[in-house]
XYZ file of C-alpha atoms in Angstrom:
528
model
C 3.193 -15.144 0.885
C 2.858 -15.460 4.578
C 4.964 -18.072 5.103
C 7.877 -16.406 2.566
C 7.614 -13.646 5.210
C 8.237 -15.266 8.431
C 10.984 -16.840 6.794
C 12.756 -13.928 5.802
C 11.453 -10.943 7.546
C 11.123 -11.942 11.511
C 13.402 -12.936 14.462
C 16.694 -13.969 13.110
C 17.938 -15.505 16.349
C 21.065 -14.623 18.747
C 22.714 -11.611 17.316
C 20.351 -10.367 14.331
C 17.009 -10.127 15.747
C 15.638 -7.053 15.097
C 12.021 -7.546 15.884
C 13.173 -8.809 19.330
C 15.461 -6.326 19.911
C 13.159 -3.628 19.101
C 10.676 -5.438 21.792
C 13.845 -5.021 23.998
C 14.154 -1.250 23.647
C 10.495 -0.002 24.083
C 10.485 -2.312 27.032
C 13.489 -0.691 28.938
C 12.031 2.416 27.801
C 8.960 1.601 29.501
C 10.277 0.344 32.477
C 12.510 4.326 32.621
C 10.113 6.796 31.516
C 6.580 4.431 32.483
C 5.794 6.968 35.089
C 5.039 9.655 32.948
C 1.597 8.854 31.662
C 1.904 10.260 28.493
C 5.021 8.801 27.413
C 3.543 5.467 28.591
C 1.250 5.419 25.726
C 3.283 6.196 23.513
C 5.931 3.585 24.509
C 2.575 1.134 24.151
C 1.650 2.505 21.002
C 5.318 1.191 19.931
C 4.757 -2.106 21.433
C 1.295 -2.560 20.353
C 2.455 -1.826 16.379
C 4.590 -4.999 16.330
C 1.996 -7.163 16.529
C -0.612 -5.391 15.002
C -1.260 -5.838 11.102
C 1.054 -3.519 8.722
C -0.276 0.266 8.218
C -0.742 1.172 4.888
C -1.458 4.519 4.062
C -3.975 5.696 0.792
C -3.306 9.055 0.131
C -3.282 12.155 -2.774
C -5.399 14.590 -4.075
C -9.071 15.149 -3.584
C -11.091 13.140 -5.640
C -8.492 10.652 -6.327
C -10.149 7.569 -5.966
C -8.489 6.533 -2.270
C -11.531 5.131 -1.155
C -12.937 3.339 -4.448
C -9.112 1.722 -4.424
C -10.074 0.778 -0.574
C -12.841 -1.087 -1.998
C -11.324 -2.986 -4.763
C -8.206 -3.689 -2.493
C -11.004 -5.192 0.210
C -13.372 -6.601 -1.800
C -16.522 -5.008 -0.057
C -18.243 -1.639 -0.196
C -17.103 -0.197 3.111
C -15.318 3.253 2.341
C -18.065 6.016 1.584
C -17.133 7.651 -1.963
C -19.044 10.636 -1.983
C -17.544 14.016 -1.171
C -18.964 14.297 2.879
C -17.427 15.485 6.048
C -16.023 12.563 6.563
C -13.785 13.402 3.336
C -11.968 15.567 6.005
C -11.288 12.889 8.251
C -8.351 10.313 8.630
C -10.058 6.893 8.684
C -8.457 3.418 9.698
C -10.253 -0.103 8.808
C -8.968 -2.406 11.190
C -10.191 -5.927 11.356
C -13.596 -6.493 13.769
C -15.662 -9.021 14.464
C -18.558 -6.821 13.335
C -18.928 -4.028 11.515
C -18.728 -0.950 13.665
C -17.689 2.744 12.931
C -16.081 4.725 16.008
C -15.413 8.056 15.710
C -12.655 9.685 18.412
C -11.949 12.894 19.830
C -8.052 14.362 20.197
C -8.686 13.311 23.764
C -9.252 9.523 23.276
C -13.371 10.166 23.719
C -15.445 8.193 21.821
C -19.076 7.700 19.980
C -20.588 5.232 18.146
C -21.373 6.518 14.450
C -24.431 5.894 12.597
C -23.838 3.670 9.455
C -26.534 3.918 6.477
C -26.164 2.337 3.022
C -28.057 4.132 0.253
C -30.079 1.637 -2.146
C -29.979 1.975 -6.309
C -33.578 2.258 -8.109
C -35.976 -0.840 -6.942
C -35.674 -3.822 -9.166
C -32.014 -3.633 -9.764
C -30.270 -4.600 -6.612
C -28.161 -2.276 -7.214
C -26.464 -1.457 -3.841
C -24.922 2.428 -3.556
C -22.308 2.175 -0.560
C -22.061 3.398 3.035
C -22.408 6.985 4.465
C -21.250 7.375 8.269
C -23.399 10.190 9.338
C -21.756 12.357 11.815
C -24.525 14.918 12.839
C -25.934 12.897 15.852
C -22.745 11.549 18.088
C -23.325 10.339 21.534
C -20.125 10.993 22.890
C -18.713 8.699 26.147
C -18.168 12.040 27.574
C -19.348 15.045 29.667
C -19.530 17.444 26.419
C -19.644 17.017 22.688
C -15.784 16.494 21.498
C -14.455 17.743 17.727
C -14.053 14.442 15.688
C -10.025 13.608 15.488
C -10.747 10.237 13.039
C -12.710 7.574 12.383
C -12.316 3.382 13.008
C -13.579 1.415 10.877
C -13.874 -2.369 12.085
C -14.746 -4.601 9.592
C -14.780 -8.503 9.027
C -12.515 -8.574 6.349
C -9.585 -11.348 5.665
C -7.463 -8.576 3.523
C -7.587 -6.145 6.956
C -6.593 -8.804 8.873
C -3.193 -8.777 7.246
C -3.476 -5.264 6.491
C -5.082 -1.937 8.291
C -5.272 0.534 6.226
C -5.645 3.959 6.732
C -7.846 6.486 4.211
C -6.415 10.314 4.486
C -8.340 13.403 3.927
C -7.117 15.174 0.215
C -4.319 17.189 0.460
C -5.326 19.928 -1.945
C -8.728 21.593 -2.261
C -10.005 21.467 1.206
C -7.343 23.432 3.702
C -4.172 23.796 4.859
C -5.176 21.850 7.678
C -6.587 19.420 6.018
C -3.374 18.796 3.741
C -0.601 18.986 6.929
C -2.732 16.633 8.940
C -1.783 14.103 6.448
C 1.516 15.073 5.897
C 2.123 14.886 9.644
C 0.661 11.378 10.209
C 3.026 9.910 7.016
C 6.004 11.786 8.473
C 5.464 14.111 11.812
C 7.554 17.204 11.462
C 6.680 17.425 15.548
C 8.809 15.529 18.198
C 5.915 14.908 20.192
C 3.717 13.233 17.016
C 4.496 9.913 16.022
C 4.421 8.440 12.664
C 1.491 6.469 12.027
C 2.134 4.513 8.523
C 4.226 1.705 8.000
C 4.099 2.438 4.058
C 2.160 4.589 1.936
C -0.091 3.930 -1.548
C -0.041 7.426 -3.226
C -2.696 7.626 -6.105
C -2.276 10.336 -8.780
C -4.482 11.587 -11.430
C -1.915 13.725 -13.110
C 1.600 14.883 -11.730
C 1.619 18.102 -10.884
C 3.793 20.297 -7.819
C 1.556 19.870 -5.373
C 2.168 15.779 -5.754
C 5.912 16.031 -5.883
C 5.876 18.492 -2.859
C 4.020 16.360 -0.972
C 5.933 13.320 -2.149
C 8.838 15.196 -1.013
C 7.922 16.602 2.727
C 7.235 12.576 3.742
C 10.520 11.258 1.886
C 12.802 13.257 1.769
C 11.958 15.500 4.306
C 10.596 13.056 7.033
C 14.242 12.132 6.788
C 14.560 8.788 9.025
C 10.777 9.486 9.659
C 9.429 8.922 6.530
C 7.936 5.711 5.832
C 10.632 3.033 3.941
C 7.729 1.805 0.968
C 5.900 4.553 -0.986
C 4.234 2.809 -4.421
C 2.020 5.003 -6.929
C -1.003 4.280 -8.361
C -1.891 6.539 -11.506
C -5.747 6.009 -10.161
C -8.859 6.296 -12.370
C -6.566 5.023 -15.209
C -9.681 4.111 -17.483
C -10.501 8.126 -17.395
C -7.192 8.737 -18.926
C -8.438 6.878 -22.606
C -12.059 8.624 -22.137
C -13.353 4.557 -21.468
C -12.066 3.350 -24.779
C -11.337 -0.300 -24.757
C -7.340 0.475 -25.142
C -7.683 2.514 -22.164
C -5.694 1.110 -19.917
C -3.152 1.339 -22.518
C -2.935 4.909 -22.726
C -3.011 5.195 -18.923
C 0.537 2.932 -18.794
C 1.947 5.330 -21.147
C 1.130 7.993 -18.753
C 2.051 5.624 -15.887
C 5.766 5.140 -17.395
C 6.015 9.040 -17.801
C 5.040 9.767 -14.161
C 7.284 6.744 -12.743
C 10.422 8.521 -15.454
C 9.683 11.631 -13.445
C 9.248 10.484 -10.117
C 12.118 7.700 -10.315
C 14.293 10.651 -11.386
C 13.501 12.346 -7.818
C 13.502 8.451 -6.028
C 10.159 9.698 -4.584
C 8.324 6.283 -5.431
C 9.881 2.664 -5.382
C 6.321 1.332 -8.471
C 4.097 3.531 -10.540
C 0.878 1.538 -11.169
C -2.110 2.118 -13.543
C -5.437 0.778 -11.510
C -8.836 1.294 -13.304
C -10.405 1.579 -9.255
C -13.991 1.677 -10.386
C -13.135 -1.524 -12.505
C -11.414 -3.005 -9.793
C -13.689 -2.596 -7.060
C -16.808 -3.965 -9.759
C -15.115 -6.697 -10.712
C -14.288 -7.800 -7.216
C -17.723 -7.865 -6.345
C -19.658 -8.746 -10.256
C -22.679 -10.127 -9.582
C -24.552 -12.855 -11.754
C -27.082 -10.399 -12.874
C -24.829 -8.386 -14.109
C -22.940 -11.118 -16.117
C -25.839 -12.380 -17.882
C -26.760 -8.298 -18.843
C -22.974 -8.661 -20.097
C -23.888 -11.504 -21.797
C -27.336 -9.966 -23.565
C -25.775 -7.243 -24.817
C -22.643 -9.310 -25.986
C -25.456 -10.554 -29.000
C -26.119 -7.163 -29.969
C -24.864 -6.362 -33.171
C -21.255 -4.666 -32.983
C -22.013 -1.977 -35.184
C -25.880 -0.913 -32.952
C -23.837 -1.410 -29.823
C -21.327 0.986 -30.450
C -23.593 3.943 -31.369
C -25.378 2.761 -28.021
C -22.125 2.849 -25.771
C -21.284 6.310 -26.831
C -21.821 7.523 -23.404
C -22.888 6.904 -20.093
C -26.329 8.914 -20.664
C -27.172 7.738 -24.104
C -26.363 3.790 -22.700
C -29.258 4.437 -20.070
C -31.532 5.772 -22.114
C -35.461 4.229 -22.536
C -36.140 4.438 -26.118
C -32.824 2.186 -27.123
C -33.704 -1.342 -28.001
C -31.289 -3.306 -26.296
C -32.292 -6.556 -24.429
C -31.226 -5.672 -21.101
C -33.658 -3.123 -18.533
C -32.888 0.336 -18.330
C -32.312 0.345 -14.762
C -30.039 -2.411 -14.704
C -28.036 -0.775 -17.662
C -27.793 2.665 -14.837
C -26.752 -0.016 -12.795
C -23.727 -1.326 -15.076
C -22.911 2.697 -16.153
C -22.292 3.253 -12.628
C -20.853 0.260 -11.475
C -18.398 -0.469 -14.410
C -17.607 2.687 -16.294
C -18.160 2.718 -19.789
C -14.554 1.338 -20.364
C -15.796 -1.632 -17.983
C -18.835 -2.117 -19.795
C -16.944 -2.317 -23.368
C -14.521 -4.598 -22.232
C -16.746 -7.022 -20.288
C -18.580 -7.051 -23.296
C -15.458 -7.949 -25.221
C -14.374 -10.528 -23.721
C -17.388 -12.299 -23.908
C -17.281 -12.045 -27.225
C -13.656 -13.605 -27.020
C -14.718 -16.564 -25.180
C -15.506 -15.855 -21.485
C -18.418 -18.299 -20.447
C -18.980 -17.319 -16.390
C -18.924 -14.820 -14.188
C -15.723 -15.709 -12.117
C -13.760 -16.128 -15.013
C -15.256 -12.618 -16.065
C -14.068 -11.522 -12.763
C -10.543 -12.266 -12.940
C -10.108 -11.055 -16.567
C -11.620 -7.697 -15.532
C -9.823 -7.648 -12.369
C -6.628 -8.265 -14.458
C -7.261 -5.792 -16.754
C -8.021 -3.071 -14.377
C -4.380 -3.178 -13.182
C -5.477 -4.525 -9.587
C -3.676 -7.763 -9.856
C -0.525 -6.197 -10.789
C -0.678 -3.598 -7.710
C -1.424 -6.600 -5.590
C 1.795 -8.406 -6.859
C 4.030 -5.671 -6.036
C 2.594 -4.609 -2.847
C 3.168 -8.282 -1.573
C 6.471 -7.571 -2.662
C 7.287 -4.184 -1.540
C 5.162 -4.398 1.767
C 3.282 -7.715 2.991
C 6.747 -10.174 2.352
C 8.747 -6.909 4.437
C 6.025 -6.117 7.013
C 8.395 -6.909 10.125
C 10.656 -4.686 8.992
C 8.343 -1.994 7.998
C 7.002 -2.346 11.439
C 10.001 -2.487 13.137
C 11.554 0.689 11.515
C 8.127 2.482 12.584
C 8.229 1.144 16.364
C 12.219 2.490 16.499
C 10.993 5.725 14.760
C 8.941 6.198 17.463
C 11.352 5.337 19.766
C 13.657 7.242 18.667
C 11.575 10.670 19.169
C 10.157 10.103 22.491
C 13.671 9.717 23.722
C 14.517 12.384 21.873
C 11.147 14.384 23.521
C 12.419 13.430 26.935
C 15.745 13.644 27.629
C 17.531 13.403 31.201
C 16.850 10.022 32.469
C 18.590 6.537 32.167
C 16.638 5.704 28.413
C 19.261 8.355 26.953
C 21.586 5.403 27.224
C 19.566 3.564 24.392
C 19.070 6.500 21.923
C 22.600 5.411 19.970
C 21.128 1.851 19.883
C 18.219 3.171 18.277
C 19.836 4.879 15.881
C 22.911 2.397 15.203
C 19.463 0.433 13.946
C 17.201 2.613 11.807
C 20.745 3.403 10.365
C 22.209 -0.488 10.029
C 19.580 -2.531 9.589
C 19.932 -4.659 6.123
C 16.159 -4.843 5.332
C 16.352 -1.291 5.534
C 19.456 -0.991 3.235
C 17.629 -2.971 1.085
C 14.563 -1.204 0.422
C 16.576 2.035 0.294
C 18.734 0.654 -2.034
C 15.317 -0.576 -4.446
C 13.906 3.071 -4.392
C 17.083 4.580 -5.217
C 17.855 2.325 -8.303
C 15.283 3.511 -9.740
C 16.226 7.358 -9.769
C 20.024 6.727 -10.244
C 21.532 4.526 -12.658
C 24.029 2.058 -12.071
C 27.127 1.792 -14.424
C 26.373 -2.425 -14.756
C 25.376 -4.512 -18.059
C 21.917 -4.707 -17.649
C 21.641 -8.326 -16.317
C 23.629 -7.531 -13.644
C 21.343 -4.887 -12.685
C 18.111 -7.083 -13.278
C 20.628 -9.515 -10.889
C 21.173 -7.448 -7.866
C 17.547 -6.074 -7.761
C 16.532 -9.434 -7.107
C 19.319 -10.058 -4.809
C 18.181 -7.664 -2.604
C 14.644 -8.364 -2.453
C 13.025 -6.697 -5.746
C 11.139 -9.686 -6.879
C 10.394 -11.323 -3.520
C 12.285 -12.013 -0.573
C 11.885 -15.532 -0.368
C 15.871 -17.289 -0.584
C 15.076 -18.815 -4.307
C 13.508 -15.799 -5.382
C 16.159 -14.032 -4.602
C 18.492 -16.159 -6.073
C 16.746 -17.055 -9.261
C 16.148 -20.424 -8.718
C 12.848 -22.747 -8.891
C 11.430 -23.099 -5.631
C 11.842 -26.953 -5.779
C 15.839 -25.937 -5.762
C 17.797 -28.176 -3.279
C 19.647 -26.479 -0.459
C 22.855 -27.155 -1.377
C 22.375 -25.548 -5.021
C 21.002 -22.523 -3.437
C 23.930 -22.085 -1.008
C 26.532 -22.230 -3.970
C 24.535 -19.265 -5.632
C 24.337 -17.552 -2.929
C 28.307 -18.061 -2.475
C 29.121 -17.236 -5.583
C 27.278 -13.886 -5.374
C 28.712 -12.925 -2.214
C 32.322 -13.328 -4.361
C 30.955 -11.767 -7.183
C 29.442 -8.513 -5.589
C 32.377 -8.301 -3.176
C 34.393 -7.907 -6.473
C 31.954 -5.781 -8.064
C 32.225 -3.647 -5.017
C 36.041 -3.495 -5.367
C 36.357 -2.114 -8.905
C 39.370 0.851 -8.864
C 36.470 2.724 -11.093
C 33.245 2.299 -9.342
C 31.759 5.184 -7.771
C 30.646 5.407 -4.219
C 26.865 4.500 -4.785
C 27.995 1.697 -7.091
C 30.619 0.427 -4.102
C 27.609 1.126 -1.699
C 25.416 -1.080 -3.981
C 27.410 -3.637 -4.828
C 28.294 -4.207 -1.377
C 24.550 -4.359 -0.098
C 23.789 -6.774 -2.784
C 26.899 -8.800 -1.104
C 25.617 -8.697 2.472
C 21.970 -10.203 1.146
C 23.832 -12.746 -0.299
C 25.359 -13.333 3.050
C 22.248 -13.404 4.595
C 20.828 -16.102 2.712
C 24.391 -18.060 3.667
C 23.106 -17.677 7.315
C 19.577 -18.995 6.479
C 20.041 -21.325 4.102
C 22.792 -23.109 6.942
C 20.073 -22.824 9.226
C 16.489 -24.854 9.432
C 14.096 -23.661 6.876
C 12.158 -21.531 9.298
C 14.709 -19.535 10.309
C 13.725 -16.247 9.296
C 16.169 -13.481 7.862
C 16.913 -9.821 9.131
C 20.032 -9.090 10.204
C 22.367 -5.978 11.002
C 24.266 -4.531 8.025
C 28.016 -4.952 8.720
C 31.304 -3.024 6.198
């Protein structure tokens, strides 16, 4: 993955470097407005961002599941679950060398939080996540300070790639609560600056308050909003009341939330995760495998009446071979869909717990967000971070006009508007609200031409990755002819023309890369 992303998504040398360029511009800014103190960090902010790991944004209703999804995405127990004050709080997890939990003041103070991790009954190990308590801060200052947000650092390989960013509910708490999200997606403010790269947006049904949100930080953060939003129909194993088909039932309801949201292009994926499953299965522990594997000799027909429910599962008087505490343990840990289909699949032949792992991890839909998000995000994360540092950009110079930096603003702009990887993943969020008059393998065609299934040259292309270069440049040839033709059709509609011709200009892109060394990475200007 990480090399497929240099290669397409960095500097692309003399003429279509946008990463570079950007560099450029917050530099001259600096080097204008740098004696205004507050500008200053702002311009840093925007320099800073480029080499700091993509943003991703979790956000939705209360009680959505943004912080067991943290987990599972992570692979460790460090986002508190339970309703707290914290619940009201934006909350980064950044990459540290230790665990530590900051909290900050609007003012940039700061005070070290107290971290405690609850413990399970005795005898099970079972280990009941973190709580950051809040009520005793030592703040760095003269006076106690209102908490702004938490950072989270955190030894993690996954935040090291990725920081991601945990926002307070946007129903059910306040008004304030609900626009201090909106605002960090997409600030309505000239003085605020956008904070996330891309945005994960889990929903437990569809209802107005989800497409109004969706709305304020797409369509109406304009050039603001972020370029990626994906949607996660979260708690999917609630949706079939923990059946073993219910993940089934909860991409039924996943394809009839992506029809509706696809319609508005407010979401480029709608994804079923099972988060509890997820977040279990990235963590199983051999205890709980061989309780998997007890109650896997149970009769089928005693086992059923037994997995009824979460309260009749955990009760003392049922003679099943594992303790009762551990079987809590499982209830709360797995779900009853988890236990049921754990349970299955040792049945079907599963013999350890890593292979147990995967399957459940499968299964709960948390492979299949991963794919997409390393398509949608981690292979594009230059040019998600580049279209947030010129965002940026482009409002402080809007914020302070009348000095020499009002020179660059049309730049700026000629960019966010121009910038192919931006055309791109425009283009892949609108094809799925509008539909294209094309034979459907053209259409399957030019959303991999422009990045839908990877941006890597073959992948875009078709092709085996063992394809020689040569092979690969005819393709890519014959594209650019074909979608130049396309684009030239007496009956094709604008956004047809406007397609067509994107899909062209990727094709020329991989021309310039694939007559270039290997590492030569690809993002270039759009040109008609």
């Amino acid at each position: 993955m990480r090399g497929n992303r240099e290669q397409m998504s960095g500097d692309a040398g003399a003429g279509y470097g946008l990463v570079p360029e950007t560099r450029g511009l917050v530099a001259a800014a600096r080097r204008s407005l740098g004696d205004r103190p507050r500008v200053r960090a702002q311009l840093d902010e925007c320099a800073r961002r480029l080499d700091e790991p993509l943003r991703v944004a979790l956000a939705g209703q209360l009680k959505a599941g943004k912080s067991t999804l943290l987990n599972a995405l992570v692979g460790q127990d460090i986002a508190p679950t339970d309703a707290t004050e914290c619940t009201r709080l934006v909350t980064w997890y950044r990459d540290g060398a230790s665990p530590r939990v900051t909290a900050f003041s609007a003012d940039g103070a700061r005070a070290d939080v107290v971290v405690r991790r609850g413990r399970g009954t005795e005898g099970t190990g079972a280990v009941h996540g973190l709580t950051f308590d809040l009520s005793a801060l030592r703040w760095n200052a003269a006076a106690p300070r209102e908490v702004d947000h938490l950072e989270v650092e955190w030894p993690s390989a996954e935040l090291t790639r990725t920081t991601i960013i945990d926002t307070p509910g946007i129903s059910s708490l306040s008004r304030d609560v609900s626009v201090r999200t909106s605002r960090l997606l997409a600030p309505g403010e000239a003085s605020a600056l956008p904070s996330a790269d891309a945005v994960i947006y889990l929903l437990r049904r569809l209802d107005a308050e989800d497409v109004d949100f969706l709305e304020r930080i797409t369509v109406g953060g304009g050039q603001d909003a972020p370029l990626g939003v994906i949607g996660v129909v979260s708690r999917a194993d609630e949706i079939g009341a923990g059946r073993i088909d219910a993940l089934h039932s909860a991409r039924e309801v996943a394809s009839r939330f992506a029809g509706e949201l696809e319609r508005t292009g407010l979401c480029q994926s709608v994804i079923p995760v099972a988060g509890l499953l997820a977040f279990a299965a990235a963590t199983l522990r051999q205890r709980e495998f061989g309780a998997f594997e007890a109650l896997a000799t149970v009769p089928a027909e005693e086992l059923a009446v037994a997995l009824l429910s979460a309260d009749r599962f955990a009760r003392a008087d049922l003679p099943l071979p594992v303790p009762v505490e551990l079987r809590t343990q499982l209830a709360e840990r797995f779900g009853m869909f988890g236990i049921r289909l754990a349970i299955t699949l040792i049945r079907l032949g599963v013999r350890d717990s890593a292979a147990l792992a995967a399957e459940l991890g499968q299964r709960s839909g948390l492979t299949e967000l991963r794919t997409v998000l390393d398509v949608q995000f981690a292979q594009r994360a230059e040019e998600l971070k580049a279209h947030s540092a010129l965002t940026a950009l482009a409002r402080i110079l809007l914020a302070n006009p009348g000095t020499p930096a009002d020179a660059m603003l049309p730049r700026v702009k000629t960019l966010l508007a121009d910038v192919h990887g931006f055309a791109e993943l425009r283009l892949l969020g609108h094809l799925r609200a509008e539909e294209l008059p094309l034979p459907a393998t053209d259409l399957a065609e030019l959303h991999r031409l422009i990045g839908g299934s990877g941006v890597a040259p073959h992948l875009r292309l078709g092709l085996s990755a063992h394809t020689d270069l040569a092979t690969q440049r005819e393709e890519a040839l014959a594209a650019v002819n074909k979608w130049r033709a396309r684009a030239r059709h007496p009956l094709a509609d604008q956004f047809t023309v406007n397609a067509c011709l994107t899909a062209a200009r990727s094709a020329e892109g991989l021309l310039e890369v694939l007559h270039e060394p290997p590492t030569t990475p690809f993002t270039r200007v759009s040109r008609t």
